[in-house]
Amino acid sequence: GSYMVVPICTMGFLGKRLNQVARISGSITVPDVLRDRFNSRNFGLLAVLLIVFFMSFNLIAQFKAGSLILKTLLADVDAFHGISRGLFGSMTAVGGSLEGLPGGPEYLLCLLTFGIAVIIYTAYGGFHAVVWTDVMQGIVMIIGVLIMLPLAISLVASQAPANTSGLQHATESMAKMTPPRKGTA
């Protein structure tokens, strides 16, 4: 939920002021703004290091998810399996191992494809395109929650026994659930 709320609130509260300061100083990025605003090169470098450190966790998760989604979408395509085994199947034969990757050569091909697509999109569209992508994703997620929340609550309420409320029934049902163990269906 925070990925929907934080960017919109941040852009709403800080965006206009940050834009004004950036235009005055001629800055392009947030670290540039901080460096110029506080007249400290070290503060700008610290901002860059912090952004790179924290964004790396976010990007790793996004690239992994993108690769897994592509792998799932292409699971029934025989050409996809042939290409991935042809390109990366020799890694296991040479002595390398793809055992640590979830899905082997298919995952690696999807990861490479997704990474190249993101790099091309970001390089071509620049920071402006990335910001608009984030804004649109936030709007789509908010609309999705606004549509799905009432539907989910009405479904739970319709399945609740007569003596309990829908949310109480949902909470009690979820408390009884246990996640499946790896290797079992």
XYZ file of C-alpha atoms in Angstrom:
185
model
C 0.000 0.000 0.000
C 2.838 2.403 0.708
C 3.981 2.263 -2.920
C 0.647 3.781 -3.930
C 0.458 6.469 -1.253
C 4.058 7.618 -0.755
C 4.853 8.727 -4.343
C 1.585 10.625 -4.718
C 1.958 12.326 -1.316
C 5.625 13.062 -1.917
C 4.922 14.576 -5.319
C 2.008 16.529 -3.885
C 3.821 17.910 -0.848
C 7.384 18.267 -2.100
C 7.176 18.236 -5.894
C 6.353 21.886 -6.525
C 8.904 23.243 -4.049
C 11.585 20.825 -5.265
C 10.893 21.904 -8.850
C 11.214 25.581 -7.905
C 14.536 25.035 -6.133
C 15.817 22.887 -9.025
C 14.939 25.526 -11.628
C 16.656 28.267 -9.653
C 19.839 26.242 -9.167
C 19.758 24.541 -12.576
C 19.726 21.099 -10.965
C 18.452 17.981 -12.667
C 18.407 15.297 -9.962
C 17.504 15.290 -6.271
C 21.169 14.906 -5.199
C 22.000 17.925 -7.398
C 19.295 19.944 -5.648
C 20.594 18.947 -2.201
C 24.206 19.644 -3.210
C 23.369 23.069 -4.587
C 20.865 24.013 -1.887
C 23.213 23.245 0.993
C 26.386 24.104 -0.930
C 28.000 20.803 0.056
C 29.506 18.354 -2.400
C 29.720 15.711 0.336
C 26.003 16.040 1.101
C 25.226 15.472 -2.581
C 27.467 12.386 -2.647
C 25.816 11.060 0.508
C 22.405 11.506 -1.133
C 23.609 9.563 -4.192
C 24.969 6.726 -2.038
C 21.770 6.491 -0.008
C 19.587 6.485 -3.123
C 21.715 3.807 -4.808
C 21.771 1.664 -1.647
C 18.030 1.759 -0.962
C 16.908 1.667 -4.596
C 19.020 -1.435 -5.254
C 16.706 -3.480 -3.021
C 13.672 -2.108 -4.849
C 15.211 -2.718 -8.273
C 16.272 -6.278 -7.444
C 12.702 -7.079 -6.441
C 11.282 -5.422 -9.561
C 13.682 -7.170 -11.927
C 13.003 -10.526 -10.266
C 9.238 -9.975 -10.475
C 9.481 -8.849 -14.104
C 11.491 -11.928 -14.994
C 9.088 -14.279 -13.202
C 6.083 -12.637 -14.900
C 7.699 -12.995 -18.341
C 8.604 -16.611 -17.571
C 5.008 -17.331 -16.559
C 3.600 -15.614 -19.659
C 5.942 -17.533 -21.966
C 5.634 -20.905 -20.201
C 3.571 -22.477 -23.009
C 5.734 -21.149 -25.866
C 8.038 -23.886 -27.187
C 10.306 -21.415 -29.021
C 10.969 -19.647 -25.720
C 12.162 -22.870 -24.092
C 14.311 -23.730 -27.098
C 15.965 -20.312 -27.215
C 16.621 -20.196 -23.476
C 18.113 -23.710 -23.439
C 20.163 -22.904 -26.547
C 21.562 -19.691 -25.082
C 22.028 -20.647 -21.458
C 21.810 -24.455 -21.420
C 25.530 -24.712 -22.186
C 26.334 -22.996 -18.871
C 25.472 -26.154 -16.977
C 27.398 -28.325 -19.444
C 30.569 -26.233 -19.113
C 30.565 -26.573 -15.343
C 28.568 -23.527 -14.386
C 25.376 -24.012 -12.473
C 21.984 -22.420 -12.805
C 20.668 -24.273 -9.761
C 20.450 -21.115 -7.651
C 18.155 -19.405 -10.116
C 14.423 -19.958 -9.813
C 13.632 -21.559 -13.142
C 17.064 -22.008 -14.690
C 17.769 -20.812 -18.227
C 14.233 -19.538 -18.806
C 14.491 -17.229 -15.799
C 17.893 -15.972 -16.925
C 16.642 -15.196 -20.445
C 13.624 -13.337 -19.064
C 15.814 -11.420 -16.617
C 18.158 -10.388 -19.414
C 15.272 -9.396 -21.711
C 13.496 -7.439 -18.985
C 16.721 -5.685 -17.965
C 17.561 -4.641 -21.518
C 14.006 -3.365 -22.071
C 14.141 -1.282 -18.879
C 17.562 0.148 -19.759
C 16.461 1.097 -23.283
C 13.220 2.649 -22.025
C 14.997 4.610 -19.308
C 17.820 5.756 -21.594
C 15.415 6.771 -24.365
C 12.719 8.378 -22.248
C 14.963 9.691 -19.500
C 13.992 10.530 -15.964
C 10.837 12.264 -17.171
C 9.492 9.018 -18.645
C 10.321 7.095 -15.470
C 8.467 9.617 -13.318
C 5.381 9.449 -15.536
C 5.509 5.650 -15.447
C 5.550 5.741 -11.639
C 2.662 8.202 -11.536
C 0.560 6.070 -13.874
C 1.361 2.896 -11.902
C 0.269 4.604 -8.702
C -2.989 5.747 -10.272
C -3.701 2.260 -11.668
C -3.008 0.677 -8.263
C -5.299 3.128 -6.459
C -8.098 2.510 -8.961
C -7.542 -1.243 -8.586
C -7.801 -1.043 -4.805
C -10.909 1.136 -5.014
C -12.544 -1.444 -7.291
C -11.338 -4.610 -5.540
C -11.867 -3.561 -1.905
C -15.675 -3.294 -2.075
C -15.857 -6.482 -4.149
C -13.714 -8.409 -1.671
C -15.660 -7.103 1.334
C -19.005 -7.976 -0.248
C -17.761 -11.482 -1.098
C -16.550 -12.051 2.464
C -19.776 -10.629 3.903
C -21.869 -12.951 1.735
C -19.979 -15.989 3.045
C -20.138 -14.999 6.721
C -22.410 -16.893 9.118
C -25.464 -15.018 10.387
C -23.991 -14.287 13.835
C -20.718 -12.651 12.631
C -19.847 -9.661 10.498
C -18.075 -10.032 7.158
C -14.780 -8.585 8.344
C -14.840 -10.665 11.523
C -15.428 -13.785 9.435
C -12.568 -12.841 7.084
C -10.189 -12.252 9.993
C -11.104 -15.565 11.633
C -10.749 -17.441 8.331
C -7.347 -15.898 7.635
C -6.130 -16.752 11.133
C -6.854 -20.435 10.425
C -4.942 -20.439 7.116
C -1.409 -21.772 6.878
C 0.861 -21.103 3.924
C 1.772 -24.123 1.795
C 5.224 -25.583 2.325
C 7.713 -25.634 -0.518
C 7.328 -28.686 -2.709
C 3.684 -29.310 -1.799
C 0.659 -28.147 -3.670
